[in-house]
PDB file of C-alpha atoms in Angstrom:
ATOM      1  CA  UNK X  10      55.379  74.123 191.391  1.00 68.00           C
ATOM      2  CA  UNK X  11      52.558  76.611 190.681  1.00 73.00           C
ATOM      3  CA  UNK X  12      52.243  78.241 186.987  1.00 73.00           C
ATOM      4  CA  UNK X  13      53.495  82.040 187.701  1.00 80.00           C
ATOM      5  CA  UNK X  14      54.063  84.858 185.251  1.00 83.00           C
ATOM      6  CA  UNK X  15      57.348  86.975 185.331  1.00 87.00           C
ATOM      7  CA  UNK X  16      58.433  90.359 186.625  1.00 86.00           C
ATOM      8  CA  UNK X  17      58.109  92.957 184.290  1.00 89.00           C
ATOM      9  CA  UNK X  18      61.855  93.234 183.488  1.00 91.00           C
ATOM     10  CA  UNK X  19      61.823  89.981 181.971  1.00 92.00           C
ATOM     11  CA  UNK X  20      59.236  91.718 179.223  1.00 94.00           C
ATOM     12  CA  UNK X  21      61.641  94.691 179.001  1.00 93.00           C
ATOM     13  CA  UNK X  22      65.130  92.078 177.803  1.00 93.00           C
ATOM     14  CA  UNK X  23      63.173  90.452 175.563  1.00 93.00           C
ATOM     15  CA  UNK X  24      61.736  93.691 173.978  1.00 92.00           C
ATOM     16  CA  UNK X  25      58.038  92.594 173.545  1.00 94.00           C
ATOM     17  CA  UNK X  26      55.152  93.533 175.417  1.00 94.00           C
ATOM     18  CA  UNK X  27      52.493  90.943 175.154  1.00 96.00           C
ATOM     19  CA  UNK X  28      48.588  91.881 175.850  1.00 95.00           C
ATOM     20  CA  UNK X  29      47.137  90.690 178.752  1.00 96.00           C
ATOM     21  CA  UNK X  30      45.715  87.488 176.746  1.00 96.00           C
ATOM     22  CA  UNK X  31      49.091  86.590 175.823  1.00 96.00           C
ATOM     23  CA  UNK X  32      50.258  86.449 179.221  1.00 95.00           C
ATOM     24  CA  UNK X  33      47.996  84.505 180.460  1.00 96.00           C
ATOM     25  CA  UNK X  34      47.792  82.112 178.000  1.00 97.00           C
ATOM     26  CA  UNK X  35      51.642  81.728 178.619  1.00 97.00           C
ATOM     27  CA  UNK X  36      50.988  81.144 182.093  1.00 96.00           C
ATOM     28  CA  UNK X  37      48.554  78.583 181.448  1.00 96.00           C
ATOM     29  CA  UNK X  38      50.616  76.979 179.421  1.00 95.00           C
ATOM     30  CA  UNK X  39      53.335  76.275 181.921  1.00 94.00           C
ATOM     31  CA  UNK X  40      50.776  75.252 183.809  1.00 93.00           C
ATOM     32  CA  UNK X  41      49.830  72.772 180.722  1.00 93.00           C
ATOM     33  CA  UNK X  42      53.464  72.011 180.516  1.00 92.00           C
ATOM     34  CA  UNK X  43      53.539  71.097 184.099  1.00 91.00           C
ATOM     35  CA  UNK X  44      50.931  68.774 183.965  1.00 90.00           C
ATOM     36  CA  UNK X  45      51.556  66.823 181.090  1.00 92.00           C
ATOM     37  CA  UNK X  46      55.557  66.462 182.075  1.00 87.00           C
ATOM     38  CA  UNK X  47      54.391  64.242 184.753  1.00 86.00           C
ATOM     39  CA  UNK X  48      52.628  61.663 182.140  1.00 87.00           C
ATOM     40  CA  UNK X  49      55.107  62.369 179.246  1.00 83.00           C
ATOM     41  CA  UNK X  50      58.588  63.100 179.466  1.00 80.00           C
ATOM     42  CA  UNK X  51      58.699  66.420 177.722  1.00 84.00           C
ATOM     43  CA  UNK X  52      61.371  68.376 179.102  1.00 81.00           C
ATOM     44  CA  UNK X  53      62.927  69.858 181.864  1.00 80.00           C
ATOM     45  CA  UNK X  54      62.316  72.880 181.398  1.00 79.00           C
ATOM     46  CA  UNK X  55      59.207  73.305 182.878  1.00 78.00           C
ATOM     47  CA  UNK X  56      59.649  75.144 186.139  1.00 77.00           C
ATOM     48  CA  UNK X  57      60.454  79.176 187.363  1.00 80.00           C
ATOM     49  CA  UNK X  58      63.019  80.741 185.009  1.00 84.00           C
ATOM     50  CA  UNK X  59      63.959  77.166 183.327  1.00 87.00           C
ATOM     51  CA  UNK X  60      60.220  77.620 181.745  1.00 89.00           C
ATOM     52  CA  UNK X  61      60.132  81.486 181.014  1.00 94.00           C
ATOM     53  CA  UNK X  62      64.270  81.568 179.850  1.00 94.00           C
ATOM     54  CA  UNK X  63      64.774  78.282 178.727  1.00 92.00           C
ATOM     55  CA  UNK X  64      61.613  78.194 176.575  1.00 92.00           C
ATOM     56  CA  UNK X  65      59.267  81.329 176.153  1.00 96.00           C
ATOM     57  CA  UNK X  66      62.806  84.041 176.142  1.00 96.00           C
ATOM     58  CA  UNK X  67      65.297  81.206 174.139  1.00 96.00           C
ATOM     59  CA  UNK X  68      61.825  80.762 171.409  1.00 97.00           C
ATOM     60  CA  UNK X  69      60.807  84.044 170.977  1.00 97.00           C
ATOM     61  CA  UNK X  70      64.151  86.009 171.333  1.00 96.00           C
ATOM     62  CA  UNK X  71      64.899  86.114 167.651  1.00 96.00           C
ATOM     63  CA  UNK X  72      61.907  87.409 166.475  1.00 96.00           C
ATOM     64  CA  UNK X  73      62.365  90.844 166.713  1.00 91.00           C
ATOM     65  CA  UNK X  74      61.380  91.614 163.088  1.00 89.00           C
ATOM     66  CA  UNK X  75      58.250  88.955 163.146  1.00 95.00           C
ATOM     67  CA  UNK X  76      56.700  90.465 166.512  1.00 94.00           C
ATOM     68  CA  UNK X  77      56.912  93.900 165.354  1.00 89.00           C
ATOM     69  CA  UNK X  78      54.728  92.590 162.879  1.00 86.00           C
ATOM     70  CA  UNK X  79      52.301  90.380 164.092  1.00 84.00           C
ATOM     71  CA  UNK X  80      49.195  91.403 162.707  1.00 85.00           C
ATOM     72  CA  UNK X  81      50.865  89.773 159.257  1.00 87.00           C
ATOM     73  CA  UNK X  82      48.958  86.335 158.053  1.00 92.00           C
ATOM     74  CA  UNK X  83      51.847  83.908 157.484  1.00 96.00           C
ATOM     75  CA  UNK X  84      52.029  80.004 157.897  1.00 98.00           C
ATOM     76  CA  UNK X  85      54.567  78.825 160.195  1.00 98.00           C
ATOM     77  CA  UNK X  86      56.067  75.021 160.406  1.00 98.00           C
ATOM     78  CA  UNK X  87      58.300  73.971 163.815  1.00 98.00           C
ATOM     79  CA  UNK X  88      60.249  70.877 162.997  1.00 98.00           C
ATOM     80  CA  UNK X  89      61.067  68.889 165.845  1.00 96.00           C
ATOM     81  CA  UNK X  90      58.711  70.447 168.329  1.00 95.00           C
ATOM     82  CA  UNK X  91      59.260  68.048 170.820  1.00 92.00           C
ATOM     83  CA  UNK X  92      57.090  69.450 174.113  1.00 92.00           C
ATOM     84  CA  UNK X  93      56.186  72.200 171.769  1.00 95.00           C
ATOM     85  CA  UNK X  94      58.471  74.988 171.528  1.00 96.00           C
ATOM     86  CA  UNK X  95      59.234  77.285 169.970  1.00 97.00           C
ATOM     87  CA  UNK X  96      56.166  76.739 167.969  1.00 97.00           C
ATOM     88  CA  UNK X  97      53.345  76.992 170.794  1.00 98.00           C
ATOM     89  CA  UNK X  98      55.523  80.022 172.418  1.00 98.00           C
ATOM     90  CA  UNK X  99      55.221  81.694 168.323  1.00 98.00           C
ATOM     91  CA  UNK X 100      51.034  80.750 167.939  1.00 98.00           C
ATOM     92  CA  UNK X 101      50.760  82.683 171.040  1.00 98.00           C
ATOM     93  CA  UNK X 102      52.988  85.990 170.345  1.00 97.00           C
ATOM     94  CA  UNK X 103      51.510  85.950 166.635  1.00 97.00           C
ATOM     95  CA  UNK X 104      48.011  85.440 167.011  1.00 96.00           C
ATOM     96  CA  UNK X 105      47.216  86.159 163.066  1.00 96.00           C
ATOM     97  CA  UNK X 106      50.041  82.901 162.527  1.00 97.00           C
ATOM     98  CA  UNK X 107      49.310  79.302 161.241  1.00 98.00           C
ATOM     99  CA  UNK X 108      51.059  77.239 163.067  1.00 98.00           C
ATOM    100  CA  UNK X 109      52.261  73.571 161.975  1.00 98.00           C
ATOM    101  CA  UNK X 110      54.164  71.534 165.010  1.00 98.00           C
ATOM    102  CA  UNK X 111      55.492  68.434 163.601  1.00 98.00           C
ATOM    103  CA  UNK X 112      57.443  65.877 165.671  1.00 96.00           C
ATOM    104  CA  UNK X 113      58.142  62.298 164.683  1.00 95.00           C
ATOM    105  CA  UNK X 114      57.090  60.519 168.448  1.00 94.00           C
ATOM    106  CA  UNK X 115      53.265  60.296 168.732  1.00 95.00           C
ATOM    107  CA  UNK X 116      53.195  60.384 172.495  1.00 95.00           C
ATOM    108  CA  UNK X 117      54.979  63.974 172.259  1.00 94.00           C
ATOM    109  CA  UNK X 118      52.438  64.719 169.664  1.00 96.00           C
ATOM    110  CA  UNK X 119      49.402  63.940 171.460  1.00 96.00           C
ATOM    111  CA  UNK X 120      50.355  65.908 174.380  1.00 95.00           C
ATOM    112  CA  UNK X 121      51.546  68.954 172.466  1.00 96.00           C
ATOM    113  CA  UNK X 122      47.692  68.918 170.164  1.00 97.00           C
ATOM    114  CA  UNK X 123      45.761  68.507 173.798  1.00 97.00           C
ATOM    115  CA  UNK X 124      47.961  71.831 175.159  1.00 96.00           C
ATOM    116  CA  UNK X 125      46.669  73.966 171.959  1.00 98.00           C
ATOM    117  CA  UNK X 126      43.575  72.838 172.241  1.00 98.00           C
ATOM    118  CA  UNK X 127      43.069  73.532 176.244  1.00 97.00           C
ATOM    119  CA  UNK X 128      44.703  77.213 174.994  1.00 98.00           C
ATOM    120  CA  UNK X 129      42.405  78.019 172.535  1.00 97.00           C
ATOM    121  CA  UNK X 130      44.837  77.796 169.693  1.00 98.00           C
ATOM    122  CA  UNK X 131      43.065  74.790 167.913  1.00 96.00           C
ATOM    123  CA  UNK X 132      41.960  76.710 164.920  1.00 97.00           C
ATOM    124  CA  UNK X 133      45.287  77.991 164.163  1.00 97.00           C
ATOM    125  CA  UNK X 134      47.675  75.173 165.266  1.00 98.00           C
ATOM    126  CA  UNK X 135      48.032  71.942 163.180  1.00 97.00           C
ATOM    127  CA  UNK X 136      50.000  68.763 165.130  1.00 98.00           C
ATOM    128  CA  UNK X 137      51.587  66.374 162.246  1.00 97.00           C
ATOM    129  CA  UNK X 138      53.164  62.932 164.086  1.00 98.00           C
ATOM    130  CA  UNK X 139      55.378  62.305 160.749  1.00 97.00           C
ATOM    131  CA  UNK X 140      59.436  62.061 160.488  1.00 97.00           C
ATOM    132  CA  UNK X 141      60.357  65.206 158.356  1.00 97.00           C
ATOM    133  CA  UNK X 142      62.149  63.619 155.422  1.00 97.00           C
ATOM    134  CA  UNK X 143      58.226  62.670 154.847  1.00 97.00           C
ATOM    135  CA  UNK X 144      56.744  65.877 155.174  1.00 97.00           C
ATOM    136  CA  UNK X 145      59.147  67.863 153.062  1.00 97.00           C
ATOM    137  CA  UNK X 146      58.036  65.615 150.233  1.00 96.00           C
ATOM    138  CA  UNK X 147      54.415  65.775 150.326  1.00 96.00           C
ATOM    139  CA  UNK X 148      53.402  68.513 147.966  1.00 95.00           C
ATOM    140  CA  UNK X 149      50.884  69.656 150.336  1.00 95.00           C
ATOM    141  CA  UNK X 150      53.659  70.834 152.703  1.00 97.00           C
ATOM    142  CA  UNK X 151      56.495  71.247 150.222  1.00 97.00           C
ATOM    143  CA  UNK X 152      57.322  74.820 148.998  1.00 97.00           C
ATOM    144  CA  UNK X 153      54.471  76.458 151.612  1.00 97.00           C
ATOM    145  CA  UNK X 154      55.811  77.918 154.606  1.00 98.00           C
ATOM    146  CA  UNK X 155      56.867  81.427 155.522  1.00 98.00           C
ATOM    147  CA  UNK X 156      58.773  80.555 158.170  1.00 98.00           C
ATOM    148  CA  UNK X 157      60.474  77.265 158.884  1.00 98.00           C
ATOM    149  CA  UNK X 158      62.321  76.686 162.440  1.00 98.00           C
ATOM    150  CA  UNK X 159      64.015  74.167 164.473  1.00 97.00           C
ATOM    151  CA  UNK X 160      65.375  74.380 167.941  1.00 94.00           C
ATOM    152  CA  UNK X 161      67.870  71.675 169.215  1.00 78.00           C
ATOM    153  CA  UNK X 162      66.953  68.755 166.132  1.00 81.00           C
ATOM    154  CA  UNK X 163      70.191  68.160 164.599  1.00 91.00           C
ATOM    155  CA  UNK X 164      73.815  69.281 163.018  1.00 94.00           C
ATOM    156  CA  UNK X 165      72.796  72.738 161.272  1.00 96.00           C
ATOM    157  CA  UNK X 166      73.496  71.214 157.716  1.00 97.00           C
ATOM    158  CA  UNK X 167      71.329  68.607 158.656  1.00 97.00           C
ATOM    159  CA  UNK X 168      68.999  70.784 159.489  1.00 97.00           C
ATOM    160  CA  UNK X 169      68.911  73.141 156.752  1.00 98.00           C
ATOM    161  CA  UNK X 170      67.891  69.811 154.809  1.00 98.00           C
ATOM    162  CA  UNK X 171      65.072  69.780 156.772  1.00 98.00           C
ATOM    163  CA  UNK X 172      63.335  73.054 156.029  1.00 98.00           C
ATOM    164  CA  UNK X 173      64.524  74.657 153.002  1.00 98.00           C
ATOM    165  CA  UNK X 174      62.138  72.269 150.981  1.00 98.00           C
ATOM    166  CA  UNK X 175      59.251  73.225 153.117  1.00 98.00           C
ATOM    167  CA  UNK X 176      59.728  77.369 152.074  1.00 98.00           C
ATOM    168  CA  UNK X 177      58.014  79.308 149.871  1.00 98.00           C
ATOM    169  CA  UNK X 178      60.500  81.793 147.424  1.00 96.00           C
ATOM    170  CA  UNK X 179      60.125  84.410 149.812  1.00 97.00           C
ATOM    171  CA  UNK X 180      60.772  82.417 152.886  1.00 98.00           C
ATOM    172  CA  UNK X 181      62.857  81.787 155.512  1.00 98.00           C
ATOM    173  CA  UNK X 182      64.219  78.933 157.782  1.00 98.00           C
ATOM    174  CA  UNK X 183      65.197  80.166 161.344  1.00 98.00           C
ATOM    175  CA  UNK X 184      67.989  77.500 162.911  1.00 98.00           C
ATOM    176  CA  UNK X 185      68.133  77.870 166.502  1.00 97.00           C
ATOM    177  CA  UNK X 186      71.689  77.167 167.706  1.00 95.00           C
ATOM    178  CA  UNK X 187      73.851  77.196 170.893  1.00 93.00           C
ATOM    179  CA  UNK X 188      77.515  77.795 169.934  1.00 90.00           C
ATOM    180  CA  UNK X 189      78.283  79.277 166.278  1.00 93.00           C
ATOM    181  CA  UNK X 190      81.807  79.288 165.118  1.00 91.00           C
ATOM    182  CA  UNK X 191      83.627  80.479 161.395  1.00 90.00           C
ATOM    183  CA  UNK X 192      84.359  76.541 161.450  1.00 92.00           C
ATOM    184  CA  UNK X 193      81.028  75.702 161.689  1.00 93.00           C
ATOM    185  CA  UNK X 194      79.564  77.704 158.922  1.00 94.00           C
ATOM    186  CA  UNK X 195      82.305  75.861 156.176  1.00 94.00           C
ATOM    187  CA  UNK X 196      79.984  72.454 155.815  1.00 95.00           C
ATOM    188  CA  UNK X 197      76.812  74.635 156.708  1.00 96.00           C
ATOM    189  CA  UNK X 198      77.160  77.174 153.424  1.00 96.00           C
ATOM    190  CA  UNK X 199      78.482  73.683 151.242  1.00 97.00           C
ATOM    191  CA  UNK X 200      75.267  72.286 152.032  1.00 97.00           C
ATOM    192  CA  UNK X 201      73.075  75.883 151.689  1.00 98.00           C
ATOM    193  CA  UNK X 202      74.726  75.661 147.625  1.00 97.00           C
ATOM    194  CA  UNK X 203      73.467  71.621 147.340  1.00 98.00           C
ATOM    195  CA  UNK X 204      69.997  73.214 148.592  1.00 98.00           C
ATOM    196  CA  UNK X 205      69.669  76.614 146.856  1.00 98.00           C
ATOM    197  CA  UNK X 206      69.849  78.375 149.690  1.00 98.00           C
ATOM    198  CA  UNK X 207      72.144  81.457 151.478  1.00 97.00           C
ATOM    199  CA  UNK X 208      73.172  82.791 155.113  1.00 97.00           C
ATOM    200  CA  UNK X 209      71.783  86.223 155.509  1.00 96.00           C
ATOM    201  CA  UNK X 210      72.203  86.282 159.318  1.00 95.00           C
ATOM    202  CA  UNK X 211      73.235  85.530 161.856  1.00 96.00           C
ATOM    203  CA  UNK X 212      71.865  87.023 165.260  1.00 96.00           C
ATOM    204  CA  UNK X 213      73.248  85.941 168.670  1.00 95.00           C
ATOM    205  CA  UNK X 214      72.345  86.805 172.246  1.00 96.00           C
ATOM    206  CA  UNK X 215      73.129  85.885 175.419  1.00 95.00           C
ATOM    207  CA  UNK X 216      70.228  84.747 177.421  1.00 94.00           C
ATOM    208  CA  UNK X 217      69.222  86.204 181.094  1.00 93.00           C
ATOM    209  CA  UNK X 218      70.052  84.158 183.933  1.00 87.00           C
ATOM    210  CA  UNK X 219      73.596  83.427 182.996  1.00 88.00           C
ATOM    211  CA  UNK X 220      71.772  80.884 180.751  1.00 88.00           C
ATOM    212  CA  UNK X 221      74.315  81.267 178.137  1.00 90.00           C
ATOM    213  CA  UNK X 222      74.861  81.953 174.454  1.00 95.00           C
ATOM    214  CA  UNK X 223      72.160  81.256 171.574  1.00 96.00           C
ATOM    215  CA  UNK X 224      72.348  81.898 168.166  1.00 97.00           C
ATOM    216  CA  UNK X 225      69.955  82.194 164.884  1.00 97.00           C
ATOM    217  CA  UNK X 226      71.086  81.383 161.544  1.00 98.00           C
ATOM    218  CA  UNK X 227      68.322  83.075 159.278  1.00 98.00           C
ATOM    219  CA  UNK X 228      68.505  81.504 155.177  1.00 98.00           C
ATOM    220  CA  UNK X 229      66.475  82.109 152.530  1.00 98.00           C
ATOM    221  CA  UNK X 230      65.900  80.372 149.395  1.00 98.00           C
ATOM    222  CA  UNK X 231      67.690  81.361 145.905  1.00 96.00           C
ATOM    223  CA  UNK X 232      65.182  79.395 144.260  1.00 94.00           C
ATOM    224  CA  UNK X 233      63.410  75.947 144.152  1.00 95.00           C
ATOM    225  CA  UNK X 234      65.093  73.749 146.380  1.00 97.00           C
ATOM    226  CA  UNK X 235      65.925  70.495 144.336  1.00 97.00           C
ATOM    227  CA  UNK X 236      63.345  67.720 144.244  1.00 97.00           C
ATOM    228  CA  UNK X 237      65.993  64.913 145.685  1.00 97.00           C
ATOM    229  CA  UNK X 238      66.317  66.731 148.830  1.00 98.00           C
ATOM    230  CA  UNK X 239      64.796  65.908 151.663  1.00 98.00           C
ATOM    231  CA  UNK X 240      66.604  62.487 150.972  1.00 97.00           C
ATOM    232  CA  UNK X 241      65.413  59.481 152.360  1.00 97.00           C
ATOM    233  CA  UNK X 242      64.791  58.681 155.716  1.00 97.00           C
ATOM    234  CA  UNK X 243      67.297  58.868 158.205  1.00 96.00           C
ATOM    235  CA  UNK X 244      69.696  59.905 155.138  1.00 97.00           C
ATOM    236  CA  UNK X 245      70.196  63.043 156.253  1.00 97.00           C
ATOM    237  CA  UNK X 246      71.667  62.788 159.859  1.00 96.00           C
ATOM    238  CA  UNK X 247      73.711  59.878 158.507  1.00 96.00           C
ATOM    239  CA  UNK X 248      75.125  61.807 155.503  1.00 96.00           C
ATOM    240  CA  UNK X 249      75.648  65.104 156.274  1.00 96.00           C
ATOM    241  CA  UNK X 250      75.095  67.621 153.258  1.00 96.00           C
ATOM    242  CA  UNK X 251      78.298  69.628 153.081  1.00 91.00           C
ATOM    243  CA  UNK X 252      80.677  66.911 155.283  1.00 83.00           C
TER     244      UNK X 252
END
């Protein structure tokens, strides 16, 4: 099926108007998306609304406060990028962002660095083939993103794990969800204590399409997140922070 922008409505529910440039490259990269699907299982969602709702709305849907401020320098990591989104779907809407996709299967990886590149995005978007529990202890990563997200990795207090070692003081980790319940949040804020870190939102929206409900838990740090956390690898998912 042929790469093909949206109607103009679909702009209008998401509440961002991207420049002509933007579109395009969006376009292109379902295109991209297409393509590559067929040599590397990516997704599924790489065709008519499943693309623009299922990836380019569910990414960028959040981000209210970030797009309305785009033109701000910030370094970006998305953990678990898997056929690259949200994190391609963010380089494109903030084109002053550093971007750093990281995803532990190298075929994924490959595919996801040859999709910035065709898109121009090479200069701003860094690929890293690397489980996280790695990355979150290398001091060149550790304590230096703005913004850390995930979308569909793991159990939220696994999660949280992930990326509040990877954010600077004045950071934030965005934790893409599905369903968010009162029960949910009891291990998530026993693990946010172990980690230094608090809830300050939670935003939730259903998606067009009768696609159903997503949520986004927004934390920030309350100061240096402790140096045994990430644990080891494969720790995290087995052990549970907060369980």
């Amino acid at each position: 099926m042929a790469a093909t922008a949206p109607e103009p409505a679909f702009w209008d529910a998401l509440g961002w108007q991207p420049s002509q440039g933007q579109r395009d490259q969006l376009v292109e990269l379902q295109g991209l998306l297409q393509s590559w699907n067929e040599r590397v299982n990516l997704t599924r969602l790489v065709n008519g609304d499943d693309f623009w709702i299922g990836q380019v709305f569910d990414s960028l849907w959040p981000l209210a406060a970030e797009l309305q401020s785009a033109d701000e320098p910030q370094h970006w990591i998305d953990v678990g990028t898997g056929g690259g989104f949200p994190g391609l779907a963010i380089a494109i809407a903030l084109p002053q962002a550093q971007v750093t996709l990281l995803d532990s299967v190298g075929r994924k990886t490959a595919a996801v660095e040859a999709m910035a590149g065709s898109l121009g995005l090479a200069d701003r978007v860094r690929v890293r083939t690397e489980r996280i529990e790695t990355t979150g202890r290398d001091r060149h990563f550790r304590g230096s993103f703005d913004r850390a997200v995930a979308r569909a990795v793991a159990a939220a207090p696994v999660v949280a794990e992930y990326l509040l070692p990877l954010l600077k003081s004045d950071g934030q980790a965005l934790l893409y969800r599905g369903q968010w319940t009162d029960s949910d949040a009891v291990p998530f804020n026993r693990a946010l204590r172990l980690l230094k870190g608090h809830l300050i939102e939670v935003q939730h929206r259903q998606l067009p399409g009768d696609r159903g409900t997503r949520h986004l838990l927004r934390v920030q740090p309350n100061g240096p997140c402790p140096r045994s956390y990430p644990r080891a690898v494969g720790t995290p998912s087995r052990d549970p922070l907060g369980s």
